[in-house]
mmCIF file of C-alpha atoms and ligand atoms in Angstrom:
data_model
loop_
_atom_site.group_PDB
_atom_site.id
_atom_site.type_symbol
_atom_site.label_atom_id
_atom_site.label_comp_id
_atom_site.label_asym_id
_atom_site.label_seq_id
_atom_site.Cartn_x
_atom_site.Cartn_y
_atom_site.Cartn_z
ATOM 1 C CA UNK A 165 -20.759 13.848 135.041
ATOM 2 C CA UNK A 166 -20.533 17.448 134.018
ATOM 3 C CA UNK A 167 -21.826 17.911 130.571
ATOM 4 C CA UNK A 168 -20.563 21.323 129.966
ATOM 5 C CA UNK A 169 -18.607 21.473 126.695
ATOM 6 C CA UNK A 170 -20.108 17.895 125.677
ATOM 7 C CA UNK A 171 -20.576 19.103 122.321
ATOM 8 C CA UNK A 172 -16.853 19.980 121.964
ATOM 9 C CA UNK A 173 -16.054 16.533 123.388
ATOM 10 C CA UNK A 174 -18.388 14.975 120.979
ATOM 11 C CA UNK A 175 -16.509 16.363 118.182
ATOM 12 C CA UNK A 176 -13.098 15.770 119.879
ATOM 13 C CA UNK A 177 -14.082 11.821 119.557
ATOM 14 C CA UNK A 178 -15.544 11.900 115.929
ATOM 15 C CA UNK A 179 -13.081 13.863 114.566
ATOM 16 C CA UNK A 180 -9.509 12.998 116.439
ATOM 17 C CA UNK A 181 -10.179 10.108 117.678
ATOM 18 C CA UNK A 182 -12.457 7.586 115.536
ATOM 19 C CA UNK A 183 -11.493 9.367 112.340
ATOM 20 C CA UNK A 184 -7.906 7.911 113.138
ATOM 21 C CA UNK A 185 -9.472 4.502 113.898
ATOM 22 C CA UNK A 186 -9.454 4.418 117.845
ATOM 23 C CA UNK A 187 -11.988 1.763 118.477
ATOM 24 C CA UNK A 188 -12.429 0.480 122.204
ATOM 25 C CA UNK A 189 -15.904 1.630 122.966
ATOM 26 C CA UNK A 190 -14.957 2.198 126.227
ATOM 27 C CA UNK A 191 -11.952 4.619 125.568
ATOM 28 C CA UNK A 192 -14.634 6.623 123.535
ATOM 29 C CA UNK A 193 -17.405 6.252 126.158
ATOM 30 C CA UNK A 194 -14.694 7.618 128.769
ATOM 31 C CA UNK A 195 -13.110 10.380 126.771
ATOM 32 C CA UNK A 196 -16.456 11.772 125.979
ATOM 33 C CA UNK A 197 -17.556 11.439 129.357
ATOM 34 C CA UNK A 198 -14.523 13.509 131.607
ATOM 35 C CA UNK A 199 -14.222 17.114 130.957
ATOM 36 C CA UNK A 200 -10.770 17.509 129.986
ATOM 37 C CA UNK A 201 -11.208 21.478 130.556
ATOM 38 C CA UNK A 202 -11.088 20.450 134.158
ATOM 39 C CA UNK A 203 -8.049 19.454 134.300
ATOM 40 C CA UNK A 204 -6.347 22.497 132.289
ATOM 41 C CA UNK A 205 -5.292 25.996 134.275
ATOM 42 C CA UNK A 206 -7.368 28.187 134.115
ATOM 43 C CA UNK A 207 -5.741 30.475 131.566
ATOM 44 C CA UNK A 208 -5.725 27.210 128.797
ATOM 45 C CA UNK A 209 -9.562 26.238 129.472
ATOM 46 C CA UNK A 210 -10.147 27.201 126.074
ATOM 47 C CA UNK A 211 -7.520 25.309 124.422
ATOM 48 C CA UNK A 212 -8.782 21.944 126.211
ATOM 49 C CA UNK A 213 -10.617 20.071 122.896
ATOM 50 C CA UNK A 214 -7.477 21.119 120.586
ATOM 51 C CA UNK A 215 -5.801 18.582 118.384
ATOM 52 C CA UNK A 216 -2.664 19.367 120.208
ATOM 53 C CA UNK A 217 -0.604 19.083 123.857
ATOM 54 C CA UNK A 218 -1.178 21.984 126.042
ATOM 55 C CA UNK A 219 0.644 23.197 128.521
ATOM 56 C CA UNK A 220 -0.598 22.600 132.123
ATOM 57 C CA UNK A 221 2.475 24.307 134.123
ATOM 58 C CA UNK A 222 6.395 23.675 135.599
ATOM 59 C CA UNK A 223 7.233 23.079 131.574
ATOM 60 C CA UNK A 224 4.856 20.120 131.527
ATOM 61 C CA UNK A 225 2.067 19.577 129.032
ATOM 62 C CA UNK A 226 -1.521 17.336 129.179
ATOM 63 C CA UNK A 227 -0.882 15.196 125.792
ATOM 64 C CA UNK A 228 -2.745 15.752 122.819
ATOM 65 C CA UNK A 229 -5.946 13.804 122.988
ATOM 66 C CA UNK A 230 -5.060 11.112 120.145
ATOM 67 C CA UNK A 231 -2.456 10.280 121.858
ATOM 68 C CA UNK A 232 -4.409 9.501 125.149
ATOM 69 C CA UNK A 233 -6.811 7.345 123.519
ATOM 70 C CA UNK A 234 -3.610 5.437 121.631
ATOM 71 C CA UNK A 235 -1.720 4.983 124.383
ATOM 72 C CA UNK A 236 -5.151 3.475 126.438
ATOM 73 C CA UNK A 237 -6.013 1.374 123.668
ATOM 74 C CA UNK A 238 -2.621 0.062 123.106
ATOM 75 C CA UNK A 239 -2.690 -1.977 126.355
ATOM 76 C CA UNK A 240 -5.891 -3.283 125.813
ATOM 77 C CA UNK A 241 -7.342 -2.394 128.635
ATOM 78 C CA UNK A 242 -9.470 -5.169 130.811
ATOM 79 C CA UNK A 243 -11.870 -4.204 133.163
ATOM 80 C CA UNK A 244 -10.045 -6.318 136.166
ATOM 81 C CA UNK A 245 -6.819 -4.794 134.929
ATOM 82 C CA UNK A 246 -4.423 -3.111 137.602
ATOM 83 C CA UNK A 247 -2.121 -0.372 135.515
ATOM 84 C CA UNK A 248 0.945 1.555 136.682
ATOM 85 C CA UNK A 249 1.221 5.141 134.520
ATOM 86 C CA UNK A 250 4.461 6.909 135.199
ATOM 87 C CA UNK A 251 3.842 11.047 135.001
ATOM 88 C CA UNK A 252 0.665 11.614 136.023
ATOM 89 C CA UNK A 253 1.085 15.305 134.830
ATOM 90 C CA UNK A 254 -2.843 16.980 135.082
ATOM 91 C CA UNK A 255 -4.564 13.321 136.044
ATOM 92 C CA UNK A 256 -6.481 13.303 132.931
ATOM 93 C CA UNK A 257 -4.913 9.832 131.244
ATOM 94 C CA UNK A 258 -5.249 8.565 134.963
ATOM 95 C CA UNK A 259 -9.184 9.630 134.681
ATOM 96 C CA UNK A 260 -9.772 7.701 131.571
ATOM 97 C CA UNK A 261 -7.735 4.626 132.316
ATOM 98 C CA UNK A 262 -9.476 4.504 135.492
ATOM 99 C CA UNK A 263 -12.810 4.693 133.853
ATOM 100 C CA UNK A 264 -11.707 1.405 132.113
ATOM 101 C CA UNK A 265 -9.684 -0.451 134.450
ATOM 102 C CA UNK A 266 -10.204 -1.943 138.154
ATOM 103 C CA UNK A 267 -7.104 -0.154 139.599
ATOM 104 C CA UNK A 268 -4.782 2.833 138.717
ATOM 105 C CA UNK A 269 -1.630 3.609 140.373
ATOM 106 C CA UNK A 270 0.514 6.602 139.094
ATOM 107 C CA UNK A 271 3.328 8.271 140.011
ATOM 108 C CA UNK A 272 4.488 12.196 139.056
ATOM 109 C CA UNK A 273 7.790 13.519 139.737
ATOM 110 C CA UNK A 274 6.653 17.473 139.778
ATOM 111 C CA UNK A 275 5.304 17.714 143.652
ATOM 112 C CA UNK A 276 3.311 20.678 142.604
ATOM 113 C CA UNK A 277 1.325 18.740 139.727
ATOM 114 C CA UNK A 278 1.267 16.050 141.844
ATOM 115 C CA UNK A 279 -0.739 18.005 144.544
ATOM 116 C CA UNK A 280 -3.195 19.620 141.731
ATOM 117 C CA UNK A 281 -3.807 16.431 140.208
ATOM 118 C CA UNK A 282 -5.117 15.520 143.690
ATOM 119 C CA UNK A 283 -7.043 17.911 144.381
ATOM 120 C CA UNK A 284 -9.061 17.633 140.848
ATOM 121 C CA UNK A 285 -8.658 13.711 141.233
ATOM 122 C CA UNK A 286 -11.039 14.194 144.502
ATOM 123 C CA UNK A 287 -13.621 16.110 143.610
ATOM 124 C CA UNK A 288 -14.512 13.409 140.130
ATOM 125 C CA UNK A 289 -16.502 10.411 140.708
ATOM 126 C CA UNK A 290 -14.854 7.739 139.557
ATOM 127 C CA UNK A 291 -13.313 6.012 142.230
ATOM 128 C CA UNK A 292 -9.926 6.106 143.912
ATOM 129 C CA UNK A 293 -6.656 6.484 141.805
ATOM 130 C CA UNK A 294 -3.845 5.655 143.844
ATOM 131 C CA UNK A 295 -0.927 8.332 143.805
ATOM 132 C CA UNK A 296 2.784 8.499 144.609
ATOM 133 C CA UNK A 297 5.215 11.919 143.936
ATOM 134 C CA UNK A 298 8.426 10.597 143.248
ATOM 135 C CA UNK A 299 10.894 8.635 140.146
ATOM 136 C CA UNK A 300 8.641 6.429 138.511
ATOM 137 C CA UNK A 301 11.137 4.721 136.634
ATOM 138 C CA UNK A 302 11.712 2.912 139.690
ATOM 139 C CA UNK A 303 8.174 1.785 139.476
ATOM 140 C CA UNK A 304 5.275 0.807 142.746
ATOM 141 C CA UNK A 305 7.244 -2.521 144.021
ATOM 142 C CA UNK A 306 5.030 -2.997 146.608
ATOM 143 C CA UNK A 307 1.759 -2.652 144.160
ATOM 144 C CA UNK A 308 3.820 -4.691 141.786
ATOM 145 C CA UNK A 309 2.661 -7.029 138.933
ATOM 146 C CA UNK A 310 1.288 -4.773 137.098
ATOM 147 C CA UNK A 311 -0.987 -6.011 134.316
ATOM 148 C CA UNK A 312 0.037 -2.932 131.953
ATOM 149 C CA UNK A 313 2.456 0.492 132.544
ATOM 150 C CA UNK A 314 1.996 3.380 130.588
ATOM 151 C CA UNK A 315 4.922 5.513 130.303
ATOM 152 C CA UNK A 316 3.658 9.159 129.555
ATOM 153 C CA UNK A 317 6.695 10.550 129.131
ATOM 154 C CA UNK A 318 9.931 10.377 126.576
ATOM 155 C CA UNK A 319 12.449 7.758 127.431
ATOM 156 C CA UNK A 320 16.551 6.981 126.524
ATOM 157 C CA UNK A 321 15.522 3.033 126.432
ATOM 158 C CA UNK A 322 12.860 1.287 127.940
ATOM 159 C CA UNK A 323 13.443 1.459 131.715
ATOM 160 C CA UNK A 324 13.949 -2.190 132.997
ATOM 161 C CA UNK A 325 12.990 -1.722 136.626
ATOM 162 C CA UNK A 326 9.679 -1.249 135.051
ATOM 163 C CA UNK A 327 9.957 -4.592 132.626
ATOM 164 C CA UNK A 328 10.315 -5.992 135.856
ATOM 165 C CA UNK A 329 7.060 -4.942 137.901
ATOM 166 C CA UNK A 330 5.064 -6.065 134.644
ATOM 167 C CA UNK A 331 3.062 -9.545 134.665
ATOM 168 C CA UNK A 332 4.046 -12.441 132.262
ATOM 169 C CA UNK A 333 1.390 -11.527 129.417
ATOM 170 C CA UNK A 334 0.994 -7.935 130.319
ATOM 171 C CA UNK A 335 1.822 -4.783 128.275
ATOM 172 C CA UNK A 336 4.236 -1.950 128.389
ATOM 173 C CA UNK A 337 3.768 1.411 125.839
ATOM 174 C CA UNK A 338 6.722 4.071 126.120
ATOM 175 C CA UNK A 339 7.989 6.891 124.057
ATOM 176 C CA UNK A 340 11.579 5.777 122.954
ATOM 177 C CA UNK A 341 14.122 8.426 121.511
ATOM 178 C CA UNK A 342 16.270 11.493 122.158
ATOM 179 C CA UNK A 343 14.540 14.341 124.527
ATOM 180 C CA UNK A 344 13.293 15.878 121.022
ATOM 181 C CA UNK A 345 11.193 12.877 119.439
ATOM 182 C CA UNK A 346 10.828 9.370 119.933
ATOM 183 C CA UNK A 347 8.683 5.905 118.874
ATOM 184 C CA UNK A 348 5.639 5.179 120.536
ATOM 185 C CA UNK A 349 6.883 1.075 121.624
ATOM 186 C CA UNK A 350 4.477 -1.216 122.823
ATOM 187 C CA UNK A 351 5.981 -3.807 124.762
ATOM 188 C CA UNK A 352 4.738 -7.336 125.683
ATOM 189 C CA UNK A 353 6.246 -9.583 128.565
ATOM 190 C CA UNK A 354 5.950 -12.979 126.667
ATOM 191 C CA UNK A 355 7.858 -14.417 129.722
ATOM 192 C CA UNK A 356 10.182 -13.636 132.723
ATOM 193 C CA UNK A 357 13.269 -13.300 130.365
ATOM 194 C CA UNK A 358 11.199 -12.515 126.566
ATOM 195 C CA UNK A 359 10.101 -9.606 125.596
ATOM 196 C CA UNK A 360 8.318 -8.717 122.052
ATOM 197 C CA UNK A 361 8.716 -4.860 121.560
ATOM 198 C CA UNK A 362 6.666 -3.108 118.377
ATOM 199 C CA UNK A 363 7.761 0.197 117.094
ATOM 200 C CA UNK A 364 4.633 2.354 116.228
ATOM 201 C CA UNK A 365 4.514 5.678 115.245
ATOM 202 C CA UNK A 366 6.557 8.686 116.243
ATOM 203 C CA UNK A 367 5.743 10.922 118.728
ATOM 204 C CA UNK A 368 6.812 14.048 121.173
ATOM 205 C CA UNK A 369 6.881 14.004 124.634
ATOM 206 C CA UNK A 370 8.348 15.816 127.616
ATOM 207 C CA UNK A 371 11.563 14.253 129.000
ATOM 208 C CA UNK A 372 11.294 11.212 131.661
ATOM 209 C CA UNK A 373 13.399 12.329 134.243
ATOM 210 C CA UNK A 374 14.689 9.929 136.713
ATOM 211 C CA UNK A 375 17.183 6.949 137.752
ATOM 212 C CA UNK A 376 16.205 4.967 134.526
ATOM 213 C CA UNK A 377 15.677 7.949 132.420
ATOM 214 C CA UNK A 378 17.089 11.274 131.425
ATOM 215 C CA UNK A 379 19.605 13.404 134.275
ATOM 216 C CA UNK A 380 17.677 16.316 135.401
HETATM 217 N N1 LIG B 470 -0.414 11.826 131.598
HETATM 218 C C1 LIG B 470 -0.384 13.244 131.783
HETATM 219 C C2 LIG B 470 -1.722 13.908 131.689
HETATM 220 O O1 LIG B 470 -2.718 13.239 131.411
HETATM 221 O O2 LIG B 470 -1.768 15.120 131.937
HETATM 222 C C3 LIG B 470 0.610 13.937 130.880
HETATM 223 C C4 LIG B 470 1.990 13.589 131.233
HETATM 224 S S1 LIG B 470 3.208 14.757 130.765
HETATM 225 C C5 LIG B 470 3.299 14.530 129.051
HETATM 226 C C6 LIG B 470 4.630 13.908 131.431
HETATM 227 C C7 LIG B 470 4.697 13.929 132.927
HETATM 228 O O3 LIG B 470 5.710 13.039 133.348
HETATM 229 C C8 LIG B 470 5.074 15.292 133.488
HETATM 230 O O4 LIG B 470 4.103 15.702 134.408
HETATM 231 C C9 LIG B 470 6.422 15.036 134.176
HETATM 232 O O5 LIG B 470 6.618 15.811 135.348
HETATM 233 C C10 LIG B 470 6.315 13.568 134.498
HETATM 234 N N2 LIG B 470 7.576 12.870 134.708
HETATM 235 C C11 LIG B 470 8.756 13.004 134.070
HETATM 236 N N3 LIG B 470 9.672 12.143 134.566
HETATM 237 C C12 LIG B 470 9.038 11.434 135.547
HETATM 238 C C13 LIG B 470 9.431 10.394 136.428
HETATM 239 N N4 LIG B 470 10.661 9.864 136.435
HETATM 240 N N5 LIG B 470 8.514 9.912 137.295
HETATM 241 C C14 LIG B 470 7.258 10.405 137.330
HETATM 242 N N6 LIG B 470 6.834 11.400 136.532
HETATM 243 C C15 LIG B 470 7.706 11.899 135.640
#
């Protein structure tokens, strides 16, 4: 794997991420491994290994890098795990998750990242991700149970389509709120019909736009 800006991905890890008690060696191993710069435009390369979102183009943004490793760790990922992520945005969270899981499906709703994403997605070495442009708050059916989703963007309520495509046992983490801020909420299916949700912490994400979320 490239190892240019390793050093700034070294202290990316220390500092945001085990400082703030991320844990799963494997997250760690995986966000120190992928070049995030990679999957920034051009004119934000620099601002890749900030404690921050950046902005990666059509009024989207690559979350900030805590958040990633959260979000990853939340589900605890296994490595036969097959995991849905709705807005695919730059690929990045795809990359990582797919450095920890056996399968990755995601969907993005912006053709145009979409088609970037795919074209970066190709040239890494870390097996296939499989994509989809389109609502993904209607979810993969056919790729369906899913033994975790990962919701990357804000939502009104957690979109049940999605409840649906999730195993018994298997987890669900989605920003909950108005299109401002919401609650990180990890969701687990404890059955067909039970659900135990967990707010954690508060967050701010780009709008989920789509049947089950926000009107364009
Ligand atoms: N995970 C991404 C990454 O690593 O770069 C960041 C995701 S960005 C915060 C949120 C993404 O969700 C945007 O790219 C946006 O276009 C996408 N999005 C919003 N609503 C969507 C929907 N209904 N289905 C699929 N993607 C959606």
């Amino acid at each position: 794997m490239d190892s240019t800006r390793l050093s700034e991905r070294h202290v990316m890890v220390k500092e945001q991420l085990e400082k703030r008690g991320i844990q799963n060696p494997w997250v760690l191993q995986a966000m120190l491994d992928i070049p995030r710069h990679f999957f920034l435009p051009d004119d934000q390369h620099l601002k890749a290994y900030e404690d921050r979102p950046v902005p990666i183009g059509q009024g989207q943004t690559i979350s900030q890098p805590y958040i990633v490793a959260l979000m990853i760790e939340l589900i605890e990922p296994k490595d036969s795990d097959r995991v849905l992520e709705v807005g695919l945005g730059s690929g990045y969270s795809a990359s990582v998750l797919r450095r920890v899981v056996k399968e990755v499906y995601a969907i993005e709703r912006e053709p145009l990242l979409l088609e970037e994403a795919r074209r970066r997605l190709e040239r890494l070495p870390f097996g296939q991700i499989h994509l989809r442009s389109g609502d993904g708050t209607l979810g993969w059916s056919e790729a369906a149970p899913f033994d975790a989703i990962l919701i990357t963007a804000g939502s009104p309520r957690i979109p049940e389509t999605l409840l649906s495509q999730l195993k018994v046992g298997g987890v669900m983490v989605v920003p909950v709120g108005n299109r401002e801020e919401q609650k990180l909420v990890r969701v687990v299916k404890s059955s067909e019909t039970h659900f135990q949700e967990k707010e954690l912490m508060a967050v701010r994400f780009v709008p989920l736009i789509g049947t089950e979320g926000w009107p364009q």
